[in-house]
Short mmCIF file of C-alpha atoms in Angstrom, two decimals:
data_model
loop_
_atom_site.label_atom_id
_atom_site.label_comp_id
_atom_site.label_asym_id
_atom_site.label_seq_id
_atom_site.Cartn_x
_atom_site.Cartn_y
_atom_site.Cartn_z
CA MET A 28 -41.78 -53.90 24.59
CA PRO A 29 -43.06 -52.00 21.41
CA GLU A 30 -45.64 -49.26 22.24
CA GLN A 31 -48.33 -51.03 19.98
CA THR A 32 -47.91 -54.65 21.17
CA LEU A 33 -49.41 -52.93 24.32
CA SER A 34 -52.70 -53.08 25.46
CA ALA A 35 -54.82 -50.21 26.79
CA LEU A 36 -54.89 -51.76 29.82
CA GLU A 37 -50.69 -52.32 29.84
CA GLN A 38 -51.08 -48.34 28.36
CA SER A 39 -53.02 -47.40 31.43
CA TRP A 40 -50.82 -49.15 34.39
CA ILE A 41 -47.25 -47.73 32.14
CA TYR A 42 -48.94 -44.31 32.29
CA ALA A 43 -50.10 -44.33 36.39
CA LEU A 44 -46.23 -45.79 36.46
CA GLU A 45 -44.50 -43.08 35.03
CA GLN A 46 -47.23 -40.04 36.86
CA ALA A 47 -46.24 -42.26 40.47
CA LYS A 48 -42.63 -41.97 39.27
CA GLU A 49 -42.44 -37.63 38.47
CA GLN A 50 -44.88 -37.78 42.18
CA ALA A 51 -42.11 -39.74 44.45
CA TYR A 52 -38.62 -38.00 43.26
CA PRO A 53 -39.03 -34.82 44.35
CA GLU A 54 -39.83 -36.39 48.20
CA ALA A 55 -37.63 -39.29 47.84
CA ALA A 56 -35.10 -36.49 46.50
CA GLU A 57 -35.90 -34.57 49.62
CA LYS A 58 -35.91 -37.52 52.31
CA GLY A 59 -31.96 -39.17 51.02
CA TRP A 60 -33.72 -42.38 49.85
CA LEU A 61 -32.90 -41.09 46.06
CA GLY A 62 -29.31 -42.48 45.42
CA ASP A 63 -30.37 -46.08 47.21
CA ILE A 64 -33.63 -45.95 45.12
CA LEU A 65 -31.51 -45.34 41.78
CA CYS A 66 -29.34 -47.77 42.68
CA GLU A 67 -31.56 -49.99 43.24
CA THR A 68 -33.32 -49.52 39.94
CA GLU A 69 -30.21 -49.56 38.34
CA LYS A 70 -29.81 -53.24 39.12
CA CYS A 71 -32.35 -54.81 36.31
CA PRO A 72 -31.26 -55.61 33.46
CA ASP A 73 -34.53 -55.26 31.52
CA LEU A 74 -35.28 -52.23 30.94
CA SER A 75 -38.50 -52.13 30.70
CA HIS A 76 -38.69 -53.28 34.56
CA ARG A 77 -36.98 -50.33 35.77
CA LEU A 78 -39.92 -47.65 35.59
CA PRO A 79 -41.79 -50.19 38.21
CA ARG A 80 -38.37 -51.31 39.86
CA PHE A 81 -37.93 -47.23 41.09
CA VAL A 82 -42.03 -46.82 41.84
CA GLU A 83 -41.54 -49.80 44.31
CA SER A 84 -38.35 -49.03 46.13
CA PHE A 85 -39.92 -45.34 46.66
CA GLU A 86 -42.81 -47.28 48.38
CA LYS A 87 -40.96 -49.50 50.45
CA ARG A 88 -39.30 -46.23 51.97
CA LYS A 89 -42.14 -44.87 51.49
CA LEU A 90 -44.53 -47.07 52.66
CA LEU A 91 -42.34 -47.33 56.27
CA ASP A 92 -42.18 -44.13 56.69
CA VAL A 93 -46.76 -43.12 56.23
CA LEU A 94 -46.43 -45.70 58.91
CA GLN A 95 -43.98 -44.85 61.63
CA GLN A 96 -45.23 -41.09 61.04
CA HIS A 97 -48.87 -41.81 61.72
CA LEU A 98 -49.21 -45.24 63.07
CA PRO A 99 -49.74 -44.98 67.72
CA SER A 100 -46.39 -44.22 69.37
CA SER A 101 -47.60 -47.89 70.97
CA TYR A 102 -47.12 -49.40 67.23
CA THR A 103 -43.02 -50.17 67.19
CA ASP A 104 -40.40 -52.36 65.73
CA LEU A 105 -42.50 -51.80 62.29
CA SER A 106 -40.70 -54.02 58.96
CA LEU A 107 -41.63 -55.27 55.40
CA LEU A 108 -42.63 -58.23 55.78
CA THR A 109 -43.10 -58.64 51.91
CA LEU A 110 -44.84 -56.11 48.60
CA GLY A 111 -47.81 -58.10 47.19
CA GLY A 112 -50.04 -57.41 44.36
CA THR A 113 -52.15 -54.26 45.08
CA LYS A 114 -50.84 -54.59 48.73
CA ALA A 115 -47.92 -53.42 50.86
CA ILE A 116 -48.00 -56.49 54.60
CA PHE A 117 -45.77 -55.18 57.44
CA HIS A 118 -44.56 -56.61 60.76
CA ALA A 119 -44.94 -54.92 63.97
CA SER A 120 -44.94 -55.29 68.42
CA TYR A 121 -47.81 -53.90 69.65
CA GLY A 122 -47.86 -54.50 73.79
CA GLY A 123 -46.04 -57.64 74.22
CA GLU A 124 -47.80 -59.16 71.08
CA GLN A 125 -47.33 -58.93 67.43
CA ARG A 126 -49.31 -57.44 64.35
CA ILE A 127 -49.60 -57.84 61.28
CA LEU A 128 -50.85 -54.25 59.21
CA LYS A 129 -52.04 -54.21 55.72
CA ILE A 130 -51.75 -51.07 53.56
CA ASP A 131 -52.55 -51.24 49.30
CA ARG A 132 -49.53 -50.40 47.97
CA PHE A 133 -49.23 -49.43 44.19
CA PRO A 134 -50.15 -52.51 41.79
CA LYS A 135 -47.48 -54.78 40.67
CA ASN A 136 -48.61 -55.35 37.00
CA PRO A 137 -51.35 -54.41 34.57
CA HIS A 138 -53.47 -57.25 36.61
CA ALA A 139 -52.95 -55.95 40.17
CA TYR A 140 -53.59 -52.48 38.34
CA GLU A 141 -56.92 -53.47 37.65
CA ASN A 142 -57.88 -55.49 40.50
CA MET A 143 -57.53 -52.42 42.23
CA GLN A 144 -60.32 -50.38 40.32
CA LYS A 145 -62.88 -53.30 40.68
CA GLY A 146 -62.31 -53.03 44.41
CA TYR A 147 -59.64 -55.16 45.61
CA THR A 148 -58.06 -52.80 48.77
CA VAL A 149 -57.77 -53.47 52.41
CA ARG A 150 -60.56 -50.99 52.97
CA HIS A 151 -62.73 -54.12 51.66
CA GLU A 152 -60.70 -56.71 53.14
CA HIS A 153 -61.62 -54.83 56.79
CA ASP A 154 -65.62 -54.70 55.28
CA ILE A 155 -65.41 -58.76 55.21
CA LEU A 156 -63.87 -59.72 58.75
CA GLN A 157 -66.05 -56.22 60.22
CA GLN A 158 -69.41 -59.48 58.95
CA LEU A 159 -67.32 -62.13 60.58
CA PRO A 160 -66.91 -61.35 63.91
CA GLU A 161 -66.29 -65.00 65.31
CA GLY A 162 -63.30 -66.07 62.79
CA GLN A 163 -60.79 -66.19 65.30
CA HIS A 164 -63.01 -69.27 66.40
CA HIS A 165 -63.21 -71.39 63.03
CA HIS A 166 -59.46 -70.64 62.49
CA LEU A 167 -60.38 -67.56 60.27
CA THR A 168 -57.45 -64.00 60.38
CA TRP A 169 -59.91 -61.35 62.12
CA LEU A 170 -59.64 -57.80 62.32
CA LEU A 171 -57.81 -55.88 65.30
CA ASP A 172 -57.82 -52.44 64.57
CA SER A 173 -57.82 -49.90 61.95
CA PHE A 174 -56.96 -46.69 60.92
CA SER A 175 -57.19 -43.94 58.16
CA PHE A 176 -55.35 -40.54 57.40
CA ARG A 177 -54.22 -38.28 54.62
CA GLU A 178 -50.96 -36.73 53.74
CA HIS A 179 -50.16 -35.00 50.51
CA GLU A 180 -53.83 -35.46 49.58
CA LYS A 181 -53.60 -38.83 49.62
CA GLU A 182 -55.56 -40.96 51.56
CA TYR A 183 -54.34 -44.14 53.07
CA PHE A 184 -56.15 -47.65 55.06
CA VAL A 185 -54.79 -49.78 57.66
CA LEU A 186 -55.88 -52.78 58.32
CA VAL A 187 -54.34 -55.31 61.74
CA GLU A 188 -54.44 -58.30 61.99
CA PRO A 189 -52.81 -60.93 64.60
CA SER A 190 -49.97 -62.30 63.74
CA PHE A 191 -49.43 -66.44 63.37
CA VAL A 192 -45.96 -67.64 63.60
CA SER A 193 -46.30 -70.19 60.97
CA GLN A 194 -46.08 -70.97 57.07
CA PRO A 195 -48.40 -71.21 54.36
CA LEU A 196 -49.75 -74.62 53.16
CA LEU A 197 -47.99 -73.86 50.28
CA PHE A 198 -44.91 -74.89 51.60
CA VAL A 199 -45.65 -76.64 54.46
CA ALA A 200 -46.58 -80.03 52.01
CA ALA A 201 -44.71 -79.16 49.16
CA HIS A 202 -42.35 -82.80 48.74
CA ASN A 203 -39.28 -80.84 48.80
CA SER A 204 -40.10 -78.32 50.92
CA PRO A 205 -37.34 -76.35 53.30
CA TYR A 206 -39.95 -76.24 56.39
CA GLU A 207 -40.34 -78.91 58.74
CA GLN A 208 -42.06 -81.75 57.59
CA PHE A 209 -45.96 -81.87 57.04
CA SER A 210 -46.66 -85.64 58.81
CA LEU A 211 -50.33 -87.19 56.23
CA SER A 212 -51.16 -88.58 59.91
CA LEU A 213 -52.70 -85.07 60.43
CA PHE A 214 -54.64 -84.66 57.25
CA PRO A 215 -57.88 -85.12 58.68
CA PHE A 216 -57.00 -83.21 61.63
CA LEU A 217 -55.15 -80.60 59.79
CA PHE A 218 -58.72 -80.63 56.39
CA SER A 219 -62.03 -80.77 59.40
CA GLN A 220 -60.71 -77.13 60.49
CA ILE A 221 -60.47 -76.12 57.42
CA PHE A 222 -64.32 -77.29 56.48
CA ASP A 223 -64.80 -75.57 60.06
CA ALA A 224 -63.42 -72.24 58.55
CA VAL A 225 -64.89 -72.67 54.89
CA CYS A 226 -68.72 -73.93 56.39
CA TYR A 227 -68.17 -71.00 59.07
CA ILE A 228 -67.57 -68.35 56.52
CA TYR A 229 -70.70 -69.49 54.24
CA HIS A 230 -72.75 -69.86 56.95
CA GLU A 231 -72.56 -65.79 57.76
CA GLY A 232 -73.00 -65.33 53.64
CA PHE A 233 -69.70 -64.89 52.28
CA TYR A 234 -67.74 -67.69 49.85
CA HIS A 235 -63.90 -67.20 50.18
CA ARG A 236 -62.88 -67.26 46.36
CA ASP A 237 -59.12 -67.73 46.62
CA LEU A 238 -58.94 -70.80 49.22
CA SER A 239 -55.31 -71.23 46.89
CA PRO A 240 -52.79 -73.04 49.51
CA SER A 241 -50.95 -69.41 49.94
CA ASN A 242 -53.80 -68.53 52.33
CA ILE A 243 -54.08 -71.42 54.26
CA LEU A 244 -51.50 -70.84 57.03
CA ILE A 245 -50.22 -73.60 59.27
CA SER A 246 -49.38 -73.36 63.08
CA ASP A 247 -45.69 -74.11 63.23
CA ASP A 248 -46.54 -75.96 66.07
CA ARG A 249 -47.48 -79.24 64.60
CA LYS A 250 -48.11 -80.59 68.48
CA ASN A 251 -51.20 -78.39 69.07
CA LEU A 252 -51.58 -78.42 65.27
CA ASP A 253 -54.11 -74.92 63.94
CA VAL A 254 -55.19 -73.96 60.76
CA ARG A 255 -55.68 -69.52 59.95
CA ILE A 256 -57.07 -69.02 56.80
CA VAL A 257 -56.74 -65.06 55.57
CA ASP A 258 -56.99 -62.68 52.22
CA PHE A 259 -60.27 -61.62 52.19
CA ALA A 260 -59.33 -59.58 48.86
CA ASN A 261 -61.62 -61.83 46.61
CA THR A 262 -64.68 -62.45 48.83
CA VAL A 263 -68.13 -62.22 48.39
CA HIS A 264 -71.60 -61.93 49.19
CA TYR A 265 -73.47 -65.08 47.98
CA THR A 266 -76.26 -62.69 47.39
CA ALA A 267 -74.35 -60.73 44.83
CA GLU A 268 -75.45 -60.92 41.50
CA GLN A 269 -72.35 -60.50 40.15
CA SER A 270 -69.06 -59.39 41.20
CA PRO A 271 -67.54 -56.34 40.40
CA LEU A 272 -63.93 -59.19 42.18
CA PRO A 273 -62.71 -61.15 39.16
CA PHE A 274 -60.40 -63.81 40.82
CA THR A 275 -56.26 -62.76 41.06
CA THR A 276 -53.89 -64.54 39.79
CA GLY A 277 -52.95 -66.96 43.24
CA SER A 278 -56.74 -68.01 42.82
CA ARG A 279 -56.58 -68.51 38.97
CA THR A 280 -54.81 -71.80 40.38
CA ILE A 281 -57.78 -73.05 42.18
CA THR A 282 -60.96 -71.49 39.97
CA ASP A 283 -63.07 -74.22 38.73
CA PRO A 284 -63.11 -75.05 35.50
CA PHE A 285 -67.14 -76.33 35.12
CA SER A 286 -68.17 -73.62 37.13
CA VAL A 287 -66.19 -70.43 34.63
CA ARG A 288 -68.13 -72.86 31.64
CA GLN A 289 -71.51 -72.80 32.59
CA THR A 290 -73.95 -70.16 32.02
CA ASN A 291 -77.06 -72.30 32.47
CA PHE A 292 -77.00 -72.44 36.37
CA PRO A 293 -77.29 -69.80 39.51
CA LEU A 294 -75.03 -67.89 40.31
CA ASP A 295 -75.15 -69.29 43.78
CA TYR A 296 -74.63 -73.23 43.18
CA LEU A 297 -71.17 -72.38 40.66
CA ARG A 298 -69.72 -69.98 43.64
CA GLU A 299 -70.15 -73.20 45.77
CA GLN A 300 -69.10 -75.73 43.11
CA GLY A 301 -66.03 -73.49 43.03
CA GLU A 302 -65.33 -73.47 46.40
CA LEU A 303 -65.65 -77.01 46.56
CA TYR A 304 -63.47 -77.24 43.58
CA SER A 305 -61.01 -75.28 45.71
CA LEU A 306 -60.99 -77.45 48.54
CA GLY A 307 -60.63 -81.05 46.39
CA LYS A 308 -57.38 -79.01 44.94
CA ASN A 309 -55.64 -77.93 48.53
CA MET A 310 -56.73 -81.74 49.02
CA LEU A 311 -54.72 -83.40 46.53
CA TYR A 312 -51.52 -81.40 46.69
CA THR A 313 -51.38 -82.01 50.17
CA LEU A 314 -51.10 -85.27 49.73
CA LEU A 315 -49.24 -85.05 46.86
CA GLY A 316 -47.20 -82.17 47.80
CA LYS A 317 -47.39 -81.06 43.82
CA THR A 318 -50.19 -78.86 42.46
CA TRP A 319 -52.10 -79.31 39.71
CA SER A 320 -52.80 -76.59 37.16
CA GLU A 321 -55.10 -76.85 34.54
CA THR A 322 -53.38 -74.35 30.55
CA SER A 323 -55.19 -71.21 30.04
CA THR A 324 -54.54 -72.37 26.11
CA LEU A 325 -54.69 -75.29 25.04
CA GLY A 326 -56.03 -76.66 28.11
CA ILE A 327 -53.61 -79.38 29.25
CA PRO A 328 -53.37 -80.42 32.92
CA LEU A 329 -49.54 -79.92 34.28
CA LEU A 330 -48.67 -80.70 37.97
CA TYR A 331 -45.65 -78.98 38.77
CA ASP A 332 -43.53 -78.66 41.89
CA PRO A 333 -44.73 -74.93 43.35
CA LEU A 334 -41.42 -74.04 44.98
CA SER A 335 -39.18 -74.69 41.73
CA LEU A 336 -42.03 -74.84 39.05
CA SER A 337 -40.56 -78.02 37.47
CA VAL A 338 -43.00 -79.75 35.28
CA PHE A 339 -43.48 -83.24 37.13
CA MET A 340 -46.58 -84.71 34.81
CA THR A 341 -48.33 -83.80 31.52
CA THR A 342 -49.88 -85.53 28.63
CA PRO A 343 -49.68 -85.35 25.01
CA ARG A 344 -50.43 -82.22 23.58
CA LEU A 345 -53.28 -81.72 22.28
CA PRO A 346 -55.39 -79.11 19.55
CA ARG A 347 -56.66 -76.54 21.32
CA TYR A 348 -59.46 -78.01 23.17
CA ARG A 349 -60.39 -80.97 21.92
CA ASN A 350 -61.16 -83.70 24.11
CA MET A 351 -59.90 -81.57 26.72
CA ASP A 352 -62.67 -83.19 29.56
CA GLU A 353 -61.55 -86.97 28.81
CA ASP A 354 -57.80 -84.78 29.06
CA TYR A 355 -59.01 -83.30 32.19
CA THR A 356 -60.69 -87.33 33.46
CA GLY A 357 -57.63 -89.35 32.85
CA THR A 358 -55.16 -86.58 34.56
CA LEU A 359 -56.81 -86.60 37.81
CA GLY A 360 -57.55 -90.83 37.98
CA ILE A 361 -54.12 -90.91 37.07
CA LEU A 362 -53.63 -88.69 40.16
CA LEU A 363 -55.82 -90.05 42.44
CA SER A 364 -54.42 -94.14 41.64
CA ASN A 365 -50.95 -92.29 43.15
CA LEU A 366 -52.51 -91.31 46.12
CA PRO A 367 -50.24 -92.25 49.27
CA PRO A 368 -51.62 -94.81 51.68
CA GLU A 369 -53.14 -91.64 54.28
CA GLY A 370 -54.94 -90.55 51.37
CA ARG A 371 -56.63 -93.55 49.66
CA PRO A 372 -59.89 -93.40 52.00
CA PHE A 373 -60.46 -89.44 50.69
CA THR A 374 -60.12 -90.65 46.81
CA SER A 375 -63.81 -90.60 45.75
CA ILE A 376 -63.89 -87.46 48.25
CA ILE A 377 -61.23 -85.48 46.60
CA HIS A 378 -62.67 -87.26 43.06
CA ARG A 379 -66.01 -85.82 43.51
CA CYS A 380 -64.69 -82.06 44.37
CA LEU A 381 -63.08 -82.33 40.98
CA ILE A 382 -64.40 -84.44 39.11
CA LEU A 383 -66.10 -82.20 35.48
CA ASP A 384 -69.04 -84.70 35.05
CA GLN A 385 -71.89 -81.54 37.24
CA LYS A 386 -73.78 -85.65 38.60
CA GLU A 387 -70.69 -86.61 40.09
CA ARG A 388 -69.69 -83.80 42.41
CA TYR A 389 -70.88 -82.58 45.53
CA SER A 390 -74.28 -80.99 45.48
CA SER A 391 -73.11 -78.42 48.58
CA LEU A 392 -70.16 -77.95 50.86
CA LEU A 393 -72.51 -79.80 54.09
CA GLU A 394 -72.39 -82.82 51.82
CA LEU A 395 -68.58 -82.54 51.96
CA VAL A 396 -67.92 -81.72 55.29
CA GLU A 397 -70.84 -85.01 56.18
CA ASP A 398 -68.93 -87.52 53.66
CA PHE A 399 -64.97 -86.06 54.89
CA GLN A 400 -66.61 -86.90 58.74
CA ARG A 401 -67.63 -89.76 58.28
CA CYS A 402 -64.22 -91.52 55.92
CA SER A 403 -62.18 -89.84 59.07
CA SER A 404 -63.65 -91.03 62.30
#
């Protein structure tokens, strides 16, 4: 990509990548990692991807090495689970139990780089979980431990959470999921747990702000179905006048188009509307097995399969923003009319979470939960 086409943010990220590589090279050579890292890097056919691949390959080894060096000896069998946009997640044994460890990583793209500068850190998640002391009784992950240490003038912070034998709702509810099929007869029970979690977070003074299907974990044991809400990187206190934390990439799929366009409503009201919208999107996704996403350029609703990302339904292309609300409302009506039998009692509830007309929406989380309980009984 020519230099002149890069934004200032992209240039800053690339510069930071170059600095990270320069610092990593001698250590990788010293520890004997360099040959494998270069081999992994050269597999990238796109030359522009080789710099971030080098840094990522180094980090996989470096972070594991740091944890092995500095964690108490009671943590054993460390292994990398995943490298997210801003953090690496490891699995470890601790005595007779399994634990999850989170640690900041070099941001994988310019957007993640910006988010980390604005506060998306493991320490932020730690601070939020500390203020949700009863979370484990309300279907949230919870804080088990934390560690901080320095190596070569760099500070590391590690958050420890319990392991949970599960899959995210994103995979469990997908219509072509390779995992055990989710029975829609469990839909009321599933969302009663999700609502309990969201209401607890709210009563403690926070909005989660990232209730995407990937952050709702469903236990593998369907006979004793359990839910756990994770990832508090976006979470803010409801009294904050302005949040320094923008929405992450993942949460854009559940970002409320009503709230982001309003300027004449109190911020607290808009944040609560955002939670309502994300709950509606998750209910719709669970019942249909597909996700509805509004495109950022034309506002054209798409329903796509989250595993293959193949387009499932789209309305005709329209001139930019023309009839956007009518298009949205019409597509919502089509989707609701195609709910399976198990979901039809909840049609009105989902509609009132997702409709753009503020007068037709739920006014609060409490109103939504009370309505859901009546329909479930």
